[in-house]
């Protein structure tokens, strides 16, 4: 295996970069909330809102060549892995200028050139693919790793356990990342899990394990960096679990506290430690001027507004697009 | 003429391709064990090492996604299943991930994944070790499905599948492993998507898959003696399916019988019947006839198994009925009996 270090940290700008990514994702989703009711983005939205620190922190620990495999809740992973915001919105609007010309929508965002290999809407299906990708990287000596994001519900699926077992027995560079929001749609963990602690069980596998209850993007990045260093040193995979809170309904852009399966009080408590608020406060504490921050935020706002405006008027795909890509097409 | 068995032809294809292309590897449950997947992998592990020929945990679904992940990253995985039936556990990865992955990137990513799966039959294989299921796979856009019948095709199809940049499922009938025939030594490909005429004839067309080609050829031989000239068409690739060969044949003969190594209901036979009917409507002298498995699970005991599978005798009778001929005396005929060849257990 090649060089075993992670991205060289450039400490001053790094906190700011993390904030910019968090902010971009949050604003992008706020724009989705704003425009979704116009019924022009016809794609089921599984919003990342509230959970953004996990993909942002973990992706910051990855190198460019490392690959991400995501679930349908992938707005944050896509943008955190470097996916372009203009193609993002164009895809949500189903336009020719989208990531796959509108054929993917919100649930299948991908940009292999950026290392965001897929988003999959069948729970846990990206996990085995990440294991195979890790095998290829190990075999070819690329030094890259495969990072797969999934929810706590995916850990109920056989494919998760099959994949964990395979990655452990074959010693593959897979970084398993569980975004534990405690819910599968509206079904809470205790209805689904016949065990007390997932990480306890996984710690019996030949795998590095870390669990954290945090919304601090820097803490998450550090945890991921630590895990990656251990993975590279040992050749074993790693499993990370971060507790988080999904601000909005499972699918769609509204709140859903009126349904009664969870309380607004919980939400308010999580909101107190919102990942953006935390990171912004950290920047201010470190001496970043309020005005500079606001101007930076405005720049992002404007860019995203332009992306939306351009996506709205972009052409839809032509009918010939339907048949494109069923099989590989030589460039 | 250089004669080899179907099994040796598969083995030769793997040896040659794995020597040619270091990105290939073979894996699957029990792949390196002494059985060497009925002999088809003899010498592979010894020659190419455990890195390129290895066993896996028992998790067909994950190991299918594993193949996909490796395929999109520059390797050419060959996943082997000693029974097609086990692929059912991989339907999630096959249908939700493998078949859609190229589409999800606008055709930019290659998915050069080969899945070899063996069809079992006879000596008590029963209802969970004898299915073929090719129509199930062929139903899914994005998957290629091939069923080589002759040793020559076994080698050429497998090489073509390995070199293809898309997922290909190769379905190999266990009984065909002993079939012998001409197999050229140098590597060659049999193009996916093309069928072949196994026997020329002018009175009636039989479109057959896999083992049923053997039964069809036997039936054709018997019918020849009764003065009936039968053409046997082996489509080889059923997805994507190029119906031209079958259609052109039926244009000439006016009669079509499909002998499929699968159930008839919603099966490949129905697809052939539909396409032939659509394209040869005015020229058909009889409705398209389908033969296939009985609409039951496959029973274990031989006497019922005989009822379950159609054979050459059933084909002869169906042809006679189509052509309005009196049933001929078949009492002296020597039909294929599996037990002469194989006494279990697997
Ligand atoms: C195999 C499968 N079963 C059921 C569903 C329906 N479904 C969609 S999301 C979801 C919940 C998944 O929960 P989790 O993995 O925790 O992810 P989260 O949505 O919380 O991010 C379910 C059951 C599905 N998409 N795939
Ligand atoms: Mg969840």
XYZ file of C-alpha atoms and ligand atoms in Angstrom:
704
model
C 0.000 0.000 0.000
C 1.165 3.507 -0.742
C 1.395 6.588 1.433
C -0.482 6.049 4.671
C -1.228 9.593 5.709
C -4.458 11.545 5.382
C -4.918 14.921 3.750
C -2.325 17.370 5.015
C -4.166 19.649 7.406
C -4.056 23.366 6.660
C -5.383 24.323 10.009
C -6.452 27.937 9.584
C -8.587 27.447 6.514
C -9.814 23.998 7.344
C -12.425 25.040 9.884
C -13.656 27.626 7.454
C -13.809 25.096 4.611
C -15.839 22.758 6.779
C -18.227 25.572 7.577
C -18.566 26.568 3.938
C -19.479 23.016 2.993
C -21.971 22.733 5.855
C -23.449 26.063 4.907
C -23.688 25.181 1.219
C -25.533 21.971 1.968
C -27.886 23.616 4.450
C -28.676 26.487 2.079
C -29.127 24.132 -0.852
C -31.694 22.180 1.134
C -33.394 25.359 2.273
C -33.774 26.277 -1.376
C -35.259 22.849 -2.013
C -37.756 23.529 0.785
C -38.546 26.870 -0.792
C -39.048 25.655 -4.353
C -40.309 22.099 -3.864
C -43.934 23.226 -3.493
C -43.781 24.598 -7.044
C -43.873 20.939 -8.064
C -41.139 21.276 -10.652
C -38.612 19.128 -8.769
C -40.482 15.854 -9.133
C -38.281 13.535 -7.128
C -38.686 12.168 -3.609
C -36.418 14.211 -1.340
C -34.779 12.539 1.644
C -33.294 15.548 3.327
C -29.957 15.541 5.091
C -30.923 18.493 7.251
C -29.683 18.041 10.810
C -27.283 15.250 9.841
C -24.881 17.211 7.627
C -21.924 17.153 10.004
C -21.421 13.424 9.477
C -20.873 13.406 5.695
C -19.014 16.703 5.843
C -16.706 15.618 8.653
C -16.050 12.181 7.204
C -15.542 13.379 3.623
C -13.067 15.953 4.917
C -11.007 13.055 6.218
C -11.037 11.320 2.838
C -8.606 11.888 0.026
C -9.744 12.830 -3.450
C -9.347 9.340 -4.875
C -11.256 7.687 -2.055
C -14.730 6.596 -3.040
C -18.093 7.231 -1.423
C -21.148 4.976 -1.682
C -24.307 6.576 -0.373
C -27.953 5.955 0.362
C -30.945 7.909 -0.946
C -30.267 10.451 1.844
C -27.327 11.713 -0.145
C -27.639 15.455 -0.720
C -24.989 16.019 1.934
C -22.627 13.232 0.854
C -22.846 14.332 -2.772
C -22.006 17.957 -2.034
C -19.467 17.091 0.659
C -17.572 14.829 -1.775
C -17.256 17.712 -4.183
C -20.352 17.283 -6.338
C -21.157 20.485 -8.238
C -24.131 22.474 -7.005
C -25.309 23.439 -10.504
C -25.485 19.834 -11.675
C -27.064 18.929 -8.345
C -29.996 21.281 -8.838
C -30.281 20.461 -12.522
C -30.604 16.798 -11.594
C -33.279 17.537 -9.003
C -35.171 19.489 -11.663
C -34.792 16.618 -14.125
C -32.788 18.575 -16.658
C -30.349 17.599 -19.403
C -27.639 19.448 -17.455
C -28.041 17.263 -14.363
C -25.576 14.639 -13.156
C -27.266 11.932 -15.236
C -29.562 14.095 -17.347
C -32.421 13.835 -14.901
C -32.507 10.057 -14.895
C -31.264 9.807 -11.320
C -33.064 12.522 -9.391
C -32.522 13.028 -5.694
C -32.229 9.351 -4.784
C -29.444 8.372 -7.195
C -27.018 11.272 -7.159
C -23.596 10.212 -8.398
C -20.446 11.743 -9.746
C -17.833 9.013 -10.200
C -15.240 11.528 -11.368
C -15.459 13.089 -7.919
C -15.471 9.703 -6.229
C -19.169 9.797 -5.383
C -19.908 6.448 -6.975
C -23.601 5.969 -6.342
C -26.620 6.708 -4.226
C -28.960 3.812 -3.774
C -32.598 3.860 -2.743
C -32.843 0.249 -1.627
C -31.673 0.174 1.963
C -28.139 -1.221 2.448
C -27.488 -1.991 -1.228
C -24.493 0.312 -1.529
C -22.649 -1.505 1.236
C -21.608 -4.670 -0.666
C -20.522 -2.557 -3.620
C -18.214 -0.565 -1.375
C -16.668 -3.834 -0.169
C -15.919 -4.871 -3.758
C -14.513 -1.439 -4.532
C -12.226 -1.740 -1.516
C -11.110 -5.136 -2.767
C -10.182 -3.621 -6.127
C -8.250 -0.820 -4.451
C -6.360 -3.247 -2.286
C -5.638 -5.582 -5.180
C -4.502 -2.783 -7.445
C -2.510 -1.095 -4.707
C -4.137 2.277 -5.295
C -4.044 3.143 -1.591
C -7.638 4.335 -1.883
C -10.439 3.380 0.430
C -14.157 2.878 0.031
C -16.403 4.792 2.397
C -20.032 3.795 2.660
C -22.753 5.854 4.339
C -25.977 4.284 5.584
C -28.622 4.714 8.256
C -29.230 2.757 11.441
C -32.029 0.922 9.645
C -29.548 -0.479 7.131
C -27.845 -2.258 10.022
C -31.003 -4.378 10.305
C -30.376 -5.762 6.821
C -28.479 -8.969 6.099
C -26.370 -7.209 3.481
C -24.839 -5.032 6.182
C -23.705 -8.008 8.242
C -22.595 -9.948 5.188
C -20.538 -6.980 4.079
C -19.035 -6.291 7.485
C -18.063 -9.942 7.798
C -16.592 -10.029 4.301
C -14.606 -6.827 4.763
C -13.234 -8.150 8.065
C -12.306 -11.618 6.858
C -10.776 -10.274 3.643
C -9.135 -7.328 5.427
C -10.464 -4.666 3.084
C -10.156 -0.876 3.346
C -13.832 -0.100 3.912
C -14.939 2.752 6.134
C -18.475 1.950 7.274
C -20.299 5.080 8.432
C -23.640 4.758 10.188
C -25.754 7.909 10.426
C -27.751 6.866 13.454
C -30.851 9.030 13.594
C -32.644 6.334 15.583
C -35.373 6.000 12.985
C -36.205 3.930 9.964
C -38.908 6.128 8.441
C -40.929 6.399 11.660
C -39.935 3.096 13.275
C -37.684 3.584 16.303
C -34.613 1.479 16.983
C -36.037 -0.466 19.938
C -38.710 -1.976 17.710
C -36.077 -3.188 15.267
C -32.998 -4.110 17.248
C -32.742 -7.247 19.374
C -29.541 -6.107 21.000
C -28.385 -3.367 23.315
C -25.509 -1.883 21.387
C -24.553 -2.196 17.755
C -21.018 -1.010 18.369
C -20.537 -3.603 21.131
C -21.380 -6.328 18.689
C -19.247 -4.912 15.931
C -16.313 -4.530 18.302
C -16.165 -8.345 18.308
C -15.417 -8.271 14.594
C -11.877 -7.734 13.292
C -12.689 -4.107 12.724
C -11.926 -0.710 14.241
C -14.999 0.736 15.923
C -15.883 4.192 17.137
C -19.175 5.689 18.185
C -19.828 9.306 18.987
C -22.726 11.413 20.092
C -21.754 14.689 18.544
C -22.811 17.302 16.056
C -19.350 18.813 15.943
C -18.043 18.499 12.417
C -14.453 18.813 13.559
C -14.852 16.042 16.113
C -16.341 13.857 13.410
C -13.524 14.642 11.027
C -10.965 13.780 13.699
C -12.700 10.516 14.506
C -12.726 9.605 10.830
C -9.087 10.591 10.402
C -8.131 8.490 13.395
C -10.031 5.529 12.028
C -8.411 5.893 8.622
C -4.939 5.990 10.150
C -5.727 2.813 12.076
C -7.187 1.193 8.948
C -4.087 1.940 6.936
C -1.814 0.679 9.688
C -3.713 -2.544 10.349
C -5.316 -3.333 7.009
C -8.629 -3.808 8.801
C -11.886 -2.003 8.023
C -13.462 0.494 10.388
C -17.005 1.096 11.538
C -18.103 4.531 12.738
C -21.461 5.408 14.187
C -22.645 8.932 14.888
C -25.914 9.754 16.560
C -27.858 12.480 14.851
C -31.311 13.949 14.458
C -33.275 14.191 11.230
C -34.923 17.612 11.301
C -37.553 16.913 8.653
C -39.943 14.145 7.714
C -38.435 10.920 6.356
C -39.173 11.879 2.784
C -40.297 15.345 1.857
C -39.425 18.825 2.999
C -41.757 19.448 5.913
C -41.580 18.973 9.650
C -43.638 16.059 10.933
C -43.961 16.559 14.687
C -47.741 16.632 14.386
C -47.644 12.897 13.632
C -46.748 12.255 17.250
C -44.047 9.622 16.818
C -41.437 12.103 18.038
C -41.663 15.362 19.885
C -40.812 18.909 18.983
C -39.007 19.142 22.334
C -36.454 16.609 21.148
C -35.988 18.599 18.014
C -35.507 21.849 19.954
C -32.865 20.157 22.110
C -30.944 18.958 19.041
C -31.398 22.313 17.399
C -29.497 23.818 20.353
C -26.446 21.980 19.124
C -27.030 22.391 15.430
C -23.847 21.620 13.503
C -23.836 24.915 11.614
C -24.368 27.022 14.708
C -21.534 25.192 16.443
C -19.064 25.579 13.644
C -19.958 29.209 13.076
C -19.487 29.997 16.738
C -16.127 28.278 16.611
C -15.058 30.482 13.700
C -16.188 33.634 15.477
C -14.317 32.542 18.605
C -11.228 31.980 16.515
C -11.418 35.554 15.311
C -13.269 35.301 12.029
C -15.140 38.550 11.623
C -18.912 38.449 11.552
C -18.949 40.591 8.459
C -16.512 38.444 6.549
C -18.584 35.403 7.414
C -21.755 37.066 6.285
C -20.267 38.093 2.991
C -19.011 34.577 2.447
C -22.488 33.249 3.195
C -23.987 35.738 0.785
C -21.647 34.575 -1.947
C -22.828 31.027 -1.426
C -26.458 32.156 -1.346
C -26.058 33.960 -4.631
C -24.305 31.098 -6.324
C -26.984 28.643 -5.234
C -29.754 31.009 -6.332
C -28.110 31.176 -9.738
C -27.829 27.406 -9.877
C -31.537 27.103 -9.171
C -32.429 29.802 -11.687
C -30.330 28.123 -14.373
C -31.687 24.684 -13.580
C -35.253 25.945 -13.851
C -34.769 27.134 -17.417
C -32.467 24.321 -18.556
C -33.929 21.971 -21.167
C -35.268 18.547 -20.185
C -33.470 15.544 -21.683
C -34.392 14.582 -25.234
C -36.216 11.298 -25.814
C -32.998 9.649 -27.075
C -31.643 9.982 -23.556
C -33.998 7.207 -22.377
C -31.959 4.472 -24.035
C -28.534 5.897 -23.242
C -26.387 4.033 -20.795
C -28.338 0.795 -20.332
C -25.024 -0.706 -21.318
C -21.580 0.847 -21.246
C -21.027 3.380 -24.012
C -17.554 3.846 -25.357
C -16.697 7.543 -25.166
C -10.570 -31.637 -35.564
C -9.654 -30.930 -31.959
C -12.263 -32.440 -29.690
C -12.874 -31.275 -26.138
C -15.657 -31.527 -23.599
C -17.837 -28.562 -22.686
C -16.203 -28.546 -19.266
C -12.708 -28.551 -20.757
C -13.754 -25.771 -23.108
C -14.872 -23.603 -20.169
C -11.647 -24.405 -18.379
C -9.554 -23.515 -21.406
C -11.399 -20.223 -21.815
C -10.631 -19.302 -18.210
C -6.982 -20.304 -18.469
C -6.483 -18.301 -21.635
C -8.344 -15.191 -20.501
C -6.793 -15.132 -17.061
C -3.351 -15.435 -18.623
C -4.162 -12.688 -21.114
C -5.732 -10.226 -18.682
C -4.380 -9.845 -15.135
C -7.465 -7.872 -14.093
C -9.599 -11.035 -14.228
C -10.287 -13.134 -11.154
C -12.612 -16.009 -10.248
C -14.437 -16.279 -6.973
C -17.441 -17.919 -5.397
C -18.543 -20.400 -2.802
C -16.294 -23.432 -2.833
C -14.497 -22.244 -5.936
C -11.042 -23.495 -4.897
C -12.252 -26.760 -3.378
C -11.343 -30.161 -4.804
C -14.437 -30.278 -6.989
C -13.196 -27.201 -8.923
C -16.809 -26.430 -9.875
C -17.340 -29.773 -11.606
C -13.871 -29.577 -13.115
C -14.315 -26.280 -14.902
C -11.730 -24.566 -12.691
C -9.084 -27.279 -12.735
C -5.618 -25.792 -12.438
C -6.777 -22.192 -12.124
C -5.808 -21.646 -8.519
C -2.520 -23.481 -8.964
C -1.651 -21.351 -11.967
C -2.996 -17.933 -10.977
C -2.775 -18.112 -7.204
C -5.219 -17.588 -4.350
C -5.391 -13.864 -5.084
C -7.144 -14.527 -8.378
C -9.112 -17.634 -7.479
C -10.726 -17.619 -4.080
C -13.490 -18.794 -1.813
C -16.005 -16.487 -0.119
C -18.261 -16.368 2.921
C -21.771 -17.708 2.280
C -23.377 -14.478 1.179
C -24.429 -14.492 -2.454
C -26.036 -11.054 -2.350
C -23.037 -9.285 -0.898
C -20.595 -11.174 -3.087
C -22.571 -10.009 -6.127
C -22.338 -6.377 -5.027
C -18.696 -7.117 -4.327
C -18.252 -8.086 -7.975
C -19.925 -4.869 -9.029
C -17.679 -2.759 -6.811
C -14.598 -4.492 -8.210
C -15.873 -4.252 -11.805
C -16.346 -0.489 -11.663
C -12.795 -0.202 -10.397
C -10.863 -1.794 -13.198
C -11.120 -5.495 -12.406
C -12.968 -8.222 -14.322
C -14.612 -10.472 -11.746
C -15.994 -13.900 -12.623
C -18.436 -15.024 -9.940
C -19.299 -18.719 -9.963
C -22.366 -20.473 -8.532
C -22.619 -24.254 -8.558
C -26.397 -23.899 -8.845
C -28.430 -21.139 -10.469
C -30.894 -21.478 -7.602
C -28.434 -19.751 -5.268
C -28.485 -16.666 -7.439
C -31.951 -15.953 -6.119
C -30.270 -14.649 -2.976
C -28.427 -12.185 -5.152
C -31.472 -10.801 -6.947
C -31.343 -7.610 -4.912
C -27.826 -6.764 -6.034
C -28.390 -8.097 -9.539
C -31.617 -6.285 -10.244
C -31.288 -3.165 -8.123
C -27.575 -2.473 -8.439
C -25.698 -4.455 -11.092
C -28.258 -3.959 -13.858
C -28.699 -0.232 -13.173
C -25.155 0.855 -12.471
C -24.172 1.748 -16.003
C -27.441 3.639 -16.443
C -26.834 5.531 -13.218
C -23.708 7.020 -14.759
C -25.117 7.642 -18.224
C -23.177 4.645 -19.554
C -19.840 6.104 -18.491
C -18.851 3.369 -16.062
C -18.035 -0.135 -17.227
C -19.418 -3.108 -15.331
C -17.425 -6.057 -16.716
C -18.873 -8.646 -14.344
C -19.379 -12.275 -15.367
C -21.669 -14.538 -13.391
C -21.427 -18.239 -14.170
C -24.245 -20.385 -12.858
C -24.790 -24.116 -13.272
C -28.179 -25.712 -13.878
C -28.598 -29.019 -12.080
C -30.811 -31.882 -13.175
C -31.470 -35.506 -12.366
C -30.478 -37.971 -9.688
C -32.719 -36.269 -7.202
C -31.694 -32.649 -7.606
C -35.254 -31.703 -6.725
C -36.970 -28.364 -6.675
C -34.169 -26.252 -5.229
C -31.208 -27.474 -7.259
C -32.545 -27.738 -10.789
C -33.885 -24.414 -11.913
C -32.588 -22.423 -14.856
C -34.421 -19.118 -14.339
C -32.924 -17.534 -17.441
C -36.180 -15.764 -18.307
C -36.135 -14.128 -14.896
C -32.720 -12.612 -15.566
C -33.463 -11.825 -19.205
C -36.456 -9.770 -18.098
C -34.137 -7.176 -16.576
C -32.703 -4.444 -18.831
C -28.971 -4.052 -18.288
C -28.184 -7.745 -17.859
C -26.941 -9.992 -20.665
C -27.933 -13.643 -20.474
C -26.259 -16.446 -22.445
C -26.791 -20.200 -22.471
C -24.054 -21.930 -24.460
C -24.977 -25.414 -25.716
C -21.946 -26.727 -27.607
C -18.374 -27.031 -26.311
C -17.271 -24.605 -29.007
C -19.797 -22.049 -27.797
C -18.955 -22.668 -24.158
C -15.434 -21.444 -24.771
C -16.251 -18.629 -27.172
C -19.196 -17.323 -25.170
C -17.277 -17.328 -21.914
C -14.385 -15.435 -23.495
C -16.813 -12.947 -25.027
C -18.524 -12.543 -21.656
C -15.222 -11.890 -19.896
C -14.230 -9.288 -22.488
C -17.641 -7.600 -22.444
C -17.854 -4.336 -20.501
C -21.295 -5.207 -19.110
C -22.732 -7.713 -16.674
C -23.190 -11.112 -18.323
C -24.862 -14.150 -16.783
C -23.630 -17.407 -18.297
C -25.941 -20.328 -17.619
C -24.271 -23.716 -17.948
C -26.289 -26.930 -17.918
C -24.598 -29.588 -15.826
C -25.399 -32.339 -18.318
C -23.692 -30.441 -21.099
C -20.402 -30.582 -19.214
C -19.763 -34.035 -20.716
C -20.738 -33.087 -24.266
C -17.782 -33.226 -26.643
C -17.191 -31.443 -29.890
C -14.797 -29.336 -31.860
C -13.050 -26.678 -29.805
C -10.318 -24.626 -31.484
C -7.228 -24.182 -29.352
C -6.578 -20.495 -29.911
C -8.748 -18.004 -28.007
C -11.814 -16.833 -29.910
C -15.104 -15.160 -29.119
C -18.643 -16.135 -29.967
C -20.395 -12.762 -30.225
C -23.007 -12.191 -27.552
C -26.384 -11.541 -29.111
C -25.944 -13.916 -32.043
C -27.579 -17.311 -32.363
C -26.700 -20.198 -34.621
C -28.374 -22.906 -36.640
C -27.377 -26.258 -35.172
C -29.109 -28.263 -37.884
C -30.509 -27.203 -41.232
C -33.978 -28.274 -42.251
C -36.903 -27.119 -44.324
C -40.165 -28.389 -42.799
C -40.191 -27.042 -39.268
C -38.113 -24.819 -36.970
C -37.276 -25.748 -33.412
C -35.932 -22.882 -31.301
C -34.267 -24.489 -28.297
C -32.265 -23.375 -25.286
C -29.414 -25.096 -23.493
C -29.976 -28.832 -22.935
C -33.157 -28.773 -25.019
C -30.971 -28.362 -28.091
C -29.646 -31.850 -27.424
C -33.190 -33.179 -27.216
C -34.178 -31.205 -30.316
C -31.275 -32.637 -32.334
C -32.227 -36.137 -31.256
C -35.845 -35.490 -32.244
C -34.699 -34.074 -35.586
C -32.716 -37.236 -36.258
C -35.750 -39.413 -35.546
C -38.047 -37.221 -37.620
C -35.577 -37.252 -40.518
C -36.165 -40.969 -40.813
C -39.862 -40.257 -41.134
C -39.047 -37.795 -43.901
C -39.501 -34.640 -41.844
C -36.720 -32.089 -42.179
C -36.260 -30.109 -38.959
C -34.168 -26.973 -38.480
C -32.758 -26.415 -34.987
C -32.021 -22.825 -33.970
C -30.033 -22.110 -30.818
C -30.386 -18.412 -29.886
C -27.497 -18.759 -27.375
C -28.002 -15.234 -26.067
C -31.512 -14.571 -24.825
C -30.781 -11.047 -23.581
C -30.323 -9.032 -25.625
C -32.303 -11.328 -27.915
C -31.868 -11.011 -31.654
C -34.865 -12.827 -33.066
C -33.795 -12.533 -36.709
C -32.305 -16.019 -36.951
C -35.470 -17.643 -35.604
C -37.723 -15.423 -37.684
C -35.797 -16.090 -40.911
C -35.932 -19.794 -40.243
C -39.678 -19.774 -39.628
C -40.107 -17.656 -42.767
C -38.727 -20.653 -44.628
C -40.376 -23.507 -42.722
C -43.725 -22.017 -41.703
C -43.771 -23.986 -38.451
C -42.214 -23.092 -35.108
C -41.792 -25.057 -31.919
C -39.951 -23.594 -28.951
C -38.265 -26.086 -26.635
C -37.132 -24.146 -23.611
C -35.200 -25.524 -20.666
C -37.479 -23.666 -18.257
C -41.115 -23.244 -17.369
C -43.314 -22.068 -20.215
C -45.520 -19.564 -18.355
C -44.129 -16.061 -18.881
C -40.968 -17.730 -20.118
C -38.508 -17.319 -22.965
C -40.680 -19.622 -25.060
C -43.483 -17.088 -24.779
C -41.129 -14.351 -25.946
C -40.069 -16.354 -28.997
C -43.689 -17.265 -29.735
C -44.706 -13.624 -29.567
C -41.920 -12.365 -31.803
C -42.316 -15.141 -34.364
C -46.081 -14.612 -34.406
C -45.654 -10.844 -34.831
C -43.199 -11.167 -37.678
C -44.291 -14.339 -39.482
C -48.038 -14.039 -38.969
C -49.107 -14.542 -42.572
C -46.620 -17.310 -43.210
C -47.246 -19.497 -40.186
C -48.873 -22.794 -41.137
C -49.572 -23.643 -37.509
C -49.617 -21.704 -34.254
C -46.269 -21.563 -32.440
C -45.961 -24.484 -30.011
C -44.141 -24.262 -26.698
C -42.532 -27.062 -24.734
C -40.970 -26.592 -21.322
C -41.034 -27.798 -17.753
C -44.348 -28.882 -16.258
C -45.886 -26.040 -14.226
C -44.813 -27.611 -10.924
C -41.720 -27.560 -8.754
C -39.250 -30.172 -9.965
C -39.916 -33.462 -8.154
C -37.069 -35.551 -6.788
C -38.128 -39.083 -7.713
C -37.135 -40.147 -11.216
C -40.530 -41.348 -12.447
C -42.035 -37.934 -11.758
C -38.961 -36.101 -12.970
C -39.487 -37.844 -16.308
C -42.937 -36.319 -16.437
C -41.618 -32.908 -15.431
C -38.984 -32.514 -18.163
C -39.849 -32.560 -21.863
C -37.498 -34.696 -23.963
C -36.888 -35.726 -27.552
C -39.936 -37.986 -27.518
C -42.177 -35.081 -26.482
C -40.674 -32.990 -29.249
C -41.306 -35.732 -31.843
C -44.919 -36.045 -30.700
C -45.436 -32.282 -30.768
C -43.978 -32.050 -34.272
C -46.157 -34.906 -35.488
C -49.206 -33.167 -34.087
C -48.260 -29.876 -35.734
C -47.751 -31.513 -39.112
C -50.791 -33.772 -38.854
C -48.716 -36.945 -38.952
C -49.650 -40.203 -37.285
C -47.539 -40.977 -34.201
C -44.549 -43.061 -35.219
C -43.283 -46.097 -33.366
C -40.544 -44.928 -30.999
C -40.183 -48.152 -29.042
C -36.782 -48.918 -30.548
C -35.388 -45.442 -29.921
C -32.498 -44.886 -27.581
C -33.329 -41.743 -25.590
C -30.798 -40.031 -23.358
C -30.702 -41.540 -19.904
C -28.867 -39.550 -17.321
C -28.235 -42.477 -15.011
C -25.945 -44.071 -17.523
C -23.656 -41.160 -17.064
C -24.127 -39.972 -13.546
C -24.819 -41.644 -10.226
C -24.777 -38.734 -7.850
C -24.651 -37.451 -5.365
C -24.312 -34.010 -6.924
C -34.729 -2.893 1.273
C -35.629 -1.759 1.556
N -36.652 -1.928 2.402
C -37.478 -0.902 2.682
C -37.293 0.317 2.108
C -38.205 1.487 2.462
N -37.409 2.425 3.259
C -36.872 3.511 2.716
S -35.939 4.351 3.774
C -36.259 3.281 5.020
C -35.681 3.493 6.374
C -34.238 3.320 6.425
O -33.764 3.792 7.634
P -32.255 4.096 7.860
O -31.429 3.063 7.220
O -32.050 4.310 9.296
O -31.982 5.436 7.031
P -32.566 6.887 7.271
O -33.732 7.030 6.339
O -32.936 7.006 8.691
O -31.477 7.792 6.863
C -37.084 2.275 4.579
C -37.561 1.181 5.423
C -36.239 0.451 1.192
N -36.006 1.584 0.542
N -35.405 -0.593 0.950
Mg -32.290 6.001 10.450
